[in-house]
C-alpha positions as protocol buffer text, in pm:
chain_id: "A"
residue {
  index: 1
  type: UNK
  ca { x: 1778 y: -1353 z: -244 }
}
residue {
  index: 2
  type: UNK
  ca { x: 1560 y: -1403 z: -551 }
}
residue {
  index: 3
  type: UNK
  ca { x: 1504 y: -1095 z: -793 }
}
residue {
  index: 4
  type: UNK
  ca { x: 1154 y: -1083 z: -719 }
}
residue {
  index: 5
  type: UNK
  ca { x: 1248 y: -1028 z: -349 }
}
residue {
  index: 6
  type: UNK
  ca { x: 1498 y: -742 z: -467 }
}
residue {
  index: 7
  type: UNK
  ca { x: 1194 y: -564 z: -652 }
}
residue {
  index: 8
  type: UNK
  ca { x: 959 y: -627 z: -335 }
}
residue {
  index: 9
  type: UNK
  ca { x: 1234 y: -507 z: -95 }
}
residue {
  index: 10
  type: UNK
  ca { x: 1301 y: -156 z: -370 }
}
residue {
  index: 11
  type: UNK
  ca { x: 933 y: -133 z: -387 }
}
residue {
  index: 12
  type: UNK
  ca { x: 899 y: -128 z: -24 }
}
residue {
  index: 13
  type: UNK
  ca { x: 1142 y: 71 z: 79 }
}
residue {
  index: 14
  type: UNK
  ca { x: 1078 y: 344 z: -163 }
}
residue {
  index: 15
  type: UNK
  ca { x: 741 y: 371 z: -111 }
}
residue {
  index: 16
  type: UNK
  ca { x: 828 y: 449 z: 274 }
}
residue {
  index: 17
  type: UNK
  ca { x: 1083 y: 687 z: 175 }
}
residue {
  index: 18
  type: UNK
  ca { x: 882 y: 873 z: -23 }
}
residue {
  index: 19
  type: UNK
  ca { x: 564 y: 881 z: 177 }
}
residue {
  index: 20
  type: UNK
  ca { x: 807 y: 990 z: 501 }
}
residue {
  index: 21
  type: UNK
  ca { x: 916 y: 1277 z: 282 }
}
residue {
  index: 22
  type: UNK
  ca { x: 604 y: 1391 z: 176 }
}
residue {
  index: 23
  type: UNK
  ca { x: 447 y: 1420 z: 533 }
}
residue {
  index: 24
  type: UNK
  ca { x: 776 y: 1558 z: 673 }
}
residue {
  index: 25
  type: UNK
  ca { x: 775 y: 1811 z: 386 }
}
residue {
  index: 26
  type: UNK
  ca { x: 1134 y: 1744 z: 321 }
}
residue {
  index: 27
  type: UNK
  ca { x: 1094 y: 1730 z: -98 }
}
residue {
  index: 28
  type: UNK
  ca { x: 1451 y: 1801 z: -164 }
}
residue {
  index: 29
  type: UNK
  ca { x: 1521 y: 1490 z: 28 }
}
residue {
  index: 30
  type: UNK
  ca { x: 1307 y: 1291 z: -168 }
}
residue {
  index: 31
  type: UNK
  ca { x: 1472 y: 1430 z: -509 }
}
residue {
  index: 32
  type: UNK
  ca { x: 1762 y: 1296 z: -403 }
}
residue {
  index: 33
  type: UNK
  ca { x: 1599 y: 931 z: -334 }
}
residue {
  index: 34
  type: UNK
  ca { x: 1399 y: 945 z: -629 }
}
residue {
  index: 35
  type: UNK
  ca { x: 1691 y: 981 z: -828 }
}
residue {
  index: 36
  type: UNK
  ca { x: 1893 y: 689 z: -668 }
}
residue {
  index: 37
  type: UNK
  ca { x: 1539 y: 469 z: -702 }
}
residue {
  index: 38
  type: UNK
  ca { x: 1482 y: 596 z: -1094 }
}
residue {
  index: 39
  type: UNK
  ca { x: 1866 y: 441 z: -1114 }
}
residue {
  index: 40
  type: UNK
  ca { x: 1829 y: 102 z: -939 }
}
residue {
  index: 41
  type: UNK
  ca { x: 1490 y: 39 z: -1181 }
}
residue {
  index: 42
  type: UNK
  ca { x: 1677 y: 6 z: -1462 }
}
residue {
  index: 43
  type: UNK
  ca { x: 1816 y: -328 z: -1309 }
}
residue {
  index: 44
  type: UNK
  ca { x: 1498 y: -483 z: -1278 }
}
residue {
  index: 45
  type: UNK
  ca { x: 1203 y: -575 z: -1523 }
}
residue {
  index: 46
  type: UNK
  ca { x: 1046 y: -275 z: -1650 }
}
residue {
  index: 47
  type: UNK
  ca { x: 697 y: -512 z: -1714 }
}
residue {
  index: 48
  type: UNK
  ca { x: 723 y: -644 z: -1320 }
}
residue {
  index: 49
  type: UNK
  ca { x: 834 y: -308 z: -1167 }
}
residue {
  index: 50
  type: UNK
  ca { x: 427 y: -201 z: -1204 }
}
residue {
  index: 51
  type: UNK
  ca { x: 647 y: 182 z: -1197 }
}
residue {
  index: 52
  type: UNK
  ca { x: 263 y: 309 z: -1202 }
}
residue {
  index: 53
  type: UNK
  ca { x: 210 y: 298 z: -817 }
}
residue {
  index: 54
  type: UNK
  ca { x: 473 y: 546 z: -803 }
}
residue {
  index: 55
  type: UNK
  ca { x: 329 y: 787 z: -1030 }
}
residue {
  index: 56
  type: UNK
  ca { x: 162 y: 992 z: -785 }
}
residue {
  index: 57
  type: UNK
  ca { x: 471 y: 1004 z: -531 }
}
residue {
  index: 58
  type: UNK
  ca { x: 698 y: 1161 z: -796 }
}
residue {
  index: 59
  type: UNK
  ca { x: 425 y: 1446 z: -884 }
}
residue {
  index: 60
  type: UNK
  ca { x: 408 y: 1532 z: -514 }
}
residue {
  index: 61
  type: UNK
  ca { x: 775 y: 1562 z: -435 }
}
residue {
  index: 62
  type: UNK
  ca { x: 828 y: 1782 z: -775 }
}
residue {
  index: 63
  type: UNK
  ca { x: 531 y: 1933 z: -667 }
}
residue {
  index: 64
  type: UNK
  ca { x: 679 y: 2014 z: -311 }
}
residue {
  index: 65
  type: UNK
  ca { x: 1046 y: 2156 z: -457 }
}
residue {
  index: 66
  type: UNK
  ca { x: 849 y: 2377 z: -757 }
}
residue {
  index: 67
  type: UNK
  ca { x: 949 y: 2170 z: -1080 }
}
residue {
  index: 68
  type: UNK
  ca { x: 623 y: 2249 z: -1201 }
}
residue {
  index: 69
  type: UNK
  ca { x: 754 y: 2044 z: -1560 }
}
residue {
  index: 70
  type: UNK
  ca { x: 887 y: 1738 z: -1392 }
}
residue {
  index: 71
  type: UNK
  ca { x: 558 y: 1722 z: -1212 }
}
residue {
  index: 72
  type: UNK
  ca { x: 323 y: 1761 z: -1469 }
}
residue {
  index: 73
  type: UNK
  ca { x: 507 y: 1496 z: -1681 }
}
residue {
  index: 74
  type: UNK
  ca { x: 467 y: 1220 z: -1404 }
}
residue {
  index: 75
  type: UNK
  ca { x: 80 y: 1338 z: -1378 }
}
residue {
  index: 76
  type: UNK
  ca { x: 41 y: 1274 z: -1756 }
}
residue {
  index: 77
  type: UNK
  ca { x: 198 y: 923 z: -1741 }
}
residue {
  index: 78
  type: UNK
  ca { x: -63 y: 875 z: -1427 }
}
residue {
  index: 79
  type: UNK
  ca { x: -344 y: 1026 z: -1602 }
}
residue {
  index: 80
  type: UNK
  ca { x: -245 y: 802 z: -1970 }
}
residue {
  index: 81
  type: UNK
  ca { x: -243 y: 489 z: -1769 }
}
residue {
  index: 82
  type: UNK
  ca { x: -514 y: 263 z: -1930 }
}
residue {
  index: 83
  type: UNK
  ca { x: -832 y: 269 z: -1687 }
}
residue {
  index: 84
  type: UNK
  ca { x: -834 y: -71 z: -1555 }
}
residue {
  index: 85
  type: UNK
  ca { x: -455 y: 9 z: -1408 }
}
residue {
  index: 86
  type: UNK
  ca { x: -531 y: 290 z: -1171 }
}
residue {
  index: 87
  type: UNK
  ca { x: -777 y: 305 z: -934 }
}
residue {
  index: 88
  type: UNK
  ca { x: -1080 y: 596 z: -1040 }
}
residue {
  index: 89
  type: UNK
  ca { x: -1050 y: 783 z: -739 }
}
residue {
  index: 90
  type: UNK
  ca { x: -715 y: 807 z: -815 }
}
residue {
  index: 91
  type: UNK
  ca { x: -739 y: 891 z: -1174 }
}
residue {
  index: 92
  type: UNK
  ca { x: -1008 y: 1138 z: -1039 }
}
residue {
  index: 93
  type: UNK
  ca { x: -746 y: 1342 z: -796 }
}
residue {
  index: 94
  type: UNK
  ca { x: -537 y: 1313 z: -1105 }
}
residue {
  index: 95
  type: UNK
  ca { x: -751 y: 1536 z: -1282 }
}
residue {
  index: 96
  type: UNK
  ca { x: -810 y: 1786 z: -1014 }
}
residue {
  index: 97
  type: UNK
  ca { x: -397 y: 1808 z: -939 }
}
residue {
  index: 98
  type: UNK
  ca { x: -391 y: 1875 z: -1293 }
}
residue {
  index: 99
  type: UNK
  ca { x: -571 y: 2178 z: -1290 }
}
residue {
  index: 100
  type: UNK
  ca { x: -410 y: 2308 z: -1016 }
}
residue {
  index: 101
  type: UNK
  ca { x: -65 y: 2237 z: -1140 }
}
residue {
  index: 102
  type: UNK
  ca { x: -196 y: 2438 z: -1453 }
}
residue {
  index: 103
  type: UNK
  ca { x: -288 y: 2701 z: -1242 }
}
residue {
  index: 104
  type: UNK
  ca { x: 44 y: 2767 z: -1045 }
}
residue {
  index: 105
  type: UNK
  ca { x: 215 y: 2744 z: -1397 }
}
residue {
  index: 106
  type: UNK
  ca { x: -40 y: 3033 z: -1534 }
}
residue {
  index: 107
  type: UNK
  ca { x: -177 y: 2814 z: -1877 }
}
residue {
  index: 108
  type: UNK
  ca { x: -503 y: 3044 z: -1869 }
}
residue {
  index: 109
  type: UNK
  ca { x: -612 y: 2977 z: -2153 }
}
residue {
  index: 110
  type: UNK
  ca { x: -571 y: 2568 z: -2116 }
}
residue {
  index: 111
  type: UNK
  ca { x: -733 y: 2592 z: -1804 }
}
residue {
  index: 112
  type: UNK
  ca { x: -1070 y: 2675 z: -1956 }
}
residue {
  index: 113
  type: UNK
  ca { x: -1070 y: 2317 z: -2230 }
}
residue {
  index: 114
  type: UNK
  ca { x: -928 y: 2170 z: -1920 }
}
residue {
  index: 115
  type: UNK
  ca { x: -1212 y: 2247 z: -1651 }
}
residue {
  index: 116
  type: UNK
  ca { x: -1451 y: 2131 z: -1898 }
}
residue {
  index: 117
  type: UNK
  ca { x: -1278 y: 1809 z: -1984 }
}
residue {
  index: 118
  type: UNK
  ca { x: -1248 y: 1744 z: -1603 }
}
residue {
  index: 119
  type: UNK
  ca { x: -1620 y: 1819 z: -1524 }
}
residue {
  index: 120
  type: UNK
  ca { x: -1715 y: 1549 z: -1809 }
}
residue {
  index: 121
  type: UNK
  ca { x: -1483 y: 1291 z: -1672 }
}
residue {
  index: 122
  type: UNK
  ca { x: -1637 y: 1362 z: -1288 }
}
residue {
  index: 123
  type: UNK
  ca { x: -1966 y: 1392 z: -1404 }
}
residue {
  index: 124
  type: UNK
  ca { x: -1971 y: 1007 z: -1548 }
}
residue {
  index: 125
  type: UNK
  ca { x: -1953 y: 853 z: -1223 }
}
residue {
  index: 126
  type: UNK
  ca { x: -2211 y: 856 z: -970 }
}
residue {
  index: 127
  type: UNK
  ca { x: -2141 y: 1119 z: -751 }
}
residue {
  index: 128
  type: UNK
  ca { x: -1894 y: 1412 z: -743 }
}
residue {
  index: 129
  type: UNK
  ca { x: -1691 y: 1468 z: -409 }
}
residue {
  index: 130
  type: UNK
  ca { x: -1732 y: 1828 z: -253 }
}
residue {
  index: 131
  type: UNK
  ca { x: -1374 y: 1888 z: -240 }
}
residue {
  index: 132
  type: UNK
  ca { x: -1377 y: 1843 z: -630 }
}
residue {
  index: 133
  type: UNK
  ca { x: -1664 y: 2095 z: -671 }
}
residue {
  index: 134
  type: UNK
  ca { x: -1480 y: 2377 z: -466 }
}
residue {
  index: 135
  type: UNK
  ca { x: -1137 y: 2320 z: -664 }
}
residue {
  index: 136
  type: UNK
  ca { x: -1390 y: 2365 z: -998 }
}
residue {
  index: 137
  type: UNK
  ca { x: -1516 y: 2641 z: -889 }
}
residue {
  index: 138
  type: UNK
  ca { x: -1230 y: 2810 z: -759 }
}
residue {
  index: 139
  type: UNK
  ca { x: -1058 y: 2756 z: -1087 }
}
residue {
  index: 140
  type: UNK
  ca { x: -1372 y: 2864 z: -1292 }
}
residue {
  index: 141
  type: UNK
  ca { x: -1364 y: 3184 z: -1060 }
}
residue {
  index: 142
  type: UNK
  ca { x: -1000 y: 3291 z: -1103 }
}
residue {
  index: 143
  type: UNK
  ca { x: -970 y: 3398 z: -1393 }
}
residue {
  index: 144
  type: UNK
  ca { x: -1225 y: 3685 z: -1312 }
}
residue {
  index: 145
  type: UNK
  ca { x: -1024 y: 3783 z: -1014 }
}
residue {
  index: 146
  type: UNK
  ca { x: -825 y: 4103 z: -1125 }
}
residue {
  index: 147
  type: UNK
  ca { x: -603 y: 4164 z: -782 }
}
residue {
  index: 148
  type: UNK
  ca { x: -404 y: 3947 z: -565 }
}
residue {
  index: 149
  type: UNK
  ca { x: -631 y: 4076 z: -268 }
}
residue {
  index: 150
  type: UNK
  ca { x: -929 y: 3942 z: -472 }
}
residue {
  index: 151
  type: UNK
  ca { x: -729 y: 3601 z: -494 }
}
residue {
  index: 152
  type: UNK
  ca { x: -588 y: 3596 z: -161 }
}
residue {
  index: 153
  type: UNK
  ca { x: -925 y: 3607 z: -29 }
}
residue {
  index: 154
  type: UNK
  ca { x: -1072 y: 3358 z: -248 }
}
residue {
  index: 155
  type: UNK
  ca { x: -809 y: 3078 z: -105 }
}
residue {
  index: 156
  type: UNK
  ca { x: -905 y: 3187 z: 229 }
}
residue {
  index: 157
  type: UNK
  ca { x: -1303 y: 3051 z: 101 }
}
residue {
  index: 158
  type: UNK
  ca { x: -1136 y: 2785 z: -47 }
}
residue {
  index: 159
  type: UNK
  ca { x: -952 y: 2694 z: 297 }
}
residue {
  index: 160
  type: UNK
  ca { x: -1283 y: 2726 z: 531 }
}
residue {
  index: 161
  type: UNK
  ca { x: -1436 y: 2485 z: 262 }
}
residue {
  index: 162
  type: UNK
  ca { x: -1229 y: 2210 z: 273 }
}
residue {
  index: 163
  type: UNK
  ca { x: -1211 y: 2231 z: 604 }
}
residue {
  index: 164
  type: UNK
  ca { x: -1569 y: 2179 z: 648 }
}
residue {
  index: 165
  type: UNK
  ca { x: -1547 y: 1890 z: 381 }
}
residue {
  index: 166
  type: UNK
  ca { x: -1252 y: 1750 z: 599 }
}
residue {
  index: 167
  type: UNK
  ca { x: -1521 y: 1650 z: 857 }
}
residue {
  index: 168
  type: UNK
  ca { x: -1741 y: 1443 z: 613 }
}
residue {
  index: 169
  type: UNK
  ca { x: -1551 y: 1061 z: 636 }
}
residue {
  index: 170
  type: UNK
  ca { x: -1562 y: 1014 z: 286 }
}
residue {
  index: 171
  type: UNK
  ca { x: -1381 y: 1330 z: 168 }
}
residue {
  index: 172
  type: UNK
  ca { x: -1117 y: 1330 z: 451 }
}
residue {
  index: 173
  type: UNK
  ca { x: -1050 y: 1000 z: 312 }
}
residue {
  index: 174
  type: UNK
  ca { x: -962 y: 1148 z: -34 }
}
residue {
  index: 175
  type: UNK
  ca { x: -780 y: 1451 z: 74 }
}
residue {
  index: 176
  type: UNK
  ca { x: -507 y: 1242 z: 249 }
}
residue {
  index: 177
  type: UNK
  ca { x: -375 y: 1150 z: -65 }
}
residue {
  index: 178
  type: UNK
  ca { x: -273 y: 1577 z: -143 }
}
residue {
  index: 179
  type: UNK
  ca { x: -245 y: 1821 z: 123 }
}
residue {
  index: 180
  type: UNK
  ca { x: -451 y: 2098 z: 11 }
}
residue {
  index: 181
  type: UNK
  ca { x: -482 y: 2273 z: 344 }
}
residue {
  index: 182
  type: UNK
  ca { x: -123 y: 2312 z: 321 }
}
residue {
  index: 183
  type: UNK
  ca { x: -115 y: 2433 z: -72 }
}
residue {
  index: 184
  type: UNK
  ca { x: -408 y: 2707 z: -2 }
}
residue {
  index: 185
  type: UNK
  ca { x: -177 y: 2793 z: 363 }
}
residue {
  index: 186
  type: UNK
  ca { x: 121 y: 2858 z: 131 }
}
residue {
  index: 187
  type: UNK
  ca { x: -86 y: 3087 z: -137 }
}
residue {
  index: 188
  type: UNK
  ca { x: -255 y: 3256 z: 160 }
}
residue {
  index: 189
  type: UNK
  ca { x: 62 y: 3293 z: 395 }
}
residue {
  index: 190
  type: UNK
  ca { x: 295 y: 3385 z: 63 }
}
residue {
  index: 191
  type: UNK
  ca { x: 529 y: 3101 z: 187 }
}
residue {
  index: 192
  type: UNK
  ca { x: 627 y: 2797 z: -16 }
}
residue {
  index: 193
  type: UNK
  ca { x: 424 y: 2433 z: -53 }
}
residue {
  index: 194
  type: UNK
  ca { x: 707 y: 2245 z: 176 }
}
residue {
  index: 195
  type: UNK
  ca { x: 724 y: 2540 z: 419 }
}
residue {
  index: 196
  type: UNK
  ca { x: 336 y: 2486 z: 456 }
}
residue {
  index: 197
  type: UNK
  ca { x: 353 y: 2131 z: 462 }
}
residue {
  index: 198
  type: UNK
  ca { x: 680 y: 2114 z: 748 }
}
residue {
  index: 199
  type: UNK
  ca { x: 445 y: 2306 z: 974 }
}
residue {
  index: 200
  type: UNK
  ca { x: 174 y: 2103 z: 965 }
}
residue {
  index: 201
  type: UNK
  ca { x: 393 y: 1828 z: 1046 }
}
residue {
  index: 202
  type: UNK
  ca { x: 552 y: 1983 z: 1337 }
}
residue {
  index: 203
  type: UNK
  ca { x: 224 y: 2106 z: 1456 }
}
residue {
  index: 204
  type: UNK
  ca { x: 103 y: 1741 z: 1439 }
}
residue {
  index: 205
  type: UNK
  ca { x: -193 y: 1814 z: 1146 }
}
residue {
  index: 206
  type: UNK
  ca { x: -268 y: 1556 z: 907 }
}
């Protein structure tokens, strides 16, 4: 077996992994094979192992066991890749998870420099998806909202918007790549991202 066919073979397989874990929920899981996989890179070529298509993977299983750090570090080495590496809409949901990983950790007072730096960066290309509108707006809003009934209530909006959004083709395709259903479900159900995201795979929801 060649080297190239070991990377192909790593690639492969830990793409799967990870991608099983994140629909099945199971984030501690894919700690554990993120950790062996971060190990068996350093064997290979760090120029061929193109370690930027797995960006996005190791943000949503940090994401899914609450290392709120480790996950915002991987979403700054996806969002400081050089534009013609990653994809825009990519780069796009990049910005969005960003504010709402700043949200859960409580930066107020980056949030504000960061909505506005987001709405530029949307704003450039030729249309703005809806699902990126409501997360704006929800951030913009929540720093007004003085009780955690007044919040509670404005994930439940949040919820019955995406899920209207969810029927439009073009944003269902986008909000495959983060389950926000499941991250609104787990602020509006007090319950924890994975817990959310385990029940929607045992109830069959995408």
């Amino acid at each position: 077996m060649t080297h190239d066919d070991e990377l192909k073979i790593h690639r492969q397989y830990y793409q799967n992994k990870f991608n099983v874990c994140i629909k099945m929920g199971t984030f501690e899981e894919g700690v554990e094979a993120m950790e062996k996989h971060l190990k068996e890179v350093e064997k290979f070529d760090q120029d061929a192992f193109e370690r930027n298509s797995f960006y996005l993977s190791y943000f949503y299983i940090y994401f899914g066991v609450g290392d709120y750090d480790q996950a915002l570090e991987s979403l700054n080495q996806l969002l400081n890749l050089p534009k013609t590496t990653e994809r825009e809409d990519i780069q796009s949901l990049a910005r969005i998870l960003n504010l709402i990983i700043h949200f859960e950790i409580g930066n107020t007072l980056l949030l504000e420099s960061l909505l506005r730096s987001t709405y530029r960066f949307l704003s450039k290309r030729n249309r703005m998806y809806g699902f990126e509108k409501s997360v704006l707006g929800f951030i913009q809003r929540s720093g007004s909202l003085r009780s955690a009934r007044e919040l509670r209530e404005a994930f439940i909006d949040l919820k019955k918007e995406f899920g209207n959004l969810s029927q439009n083709p073009s944003e269902s395709a986008m909000l495959r790549y983060f389950n926000f259903t499941a991250w609104l479900e787990s602020k509006i159900e007090n319950k924890t991202f994975a817990e959310a995201v385990k029940s929607h795979y045992l109830k069959g929801i995408d």
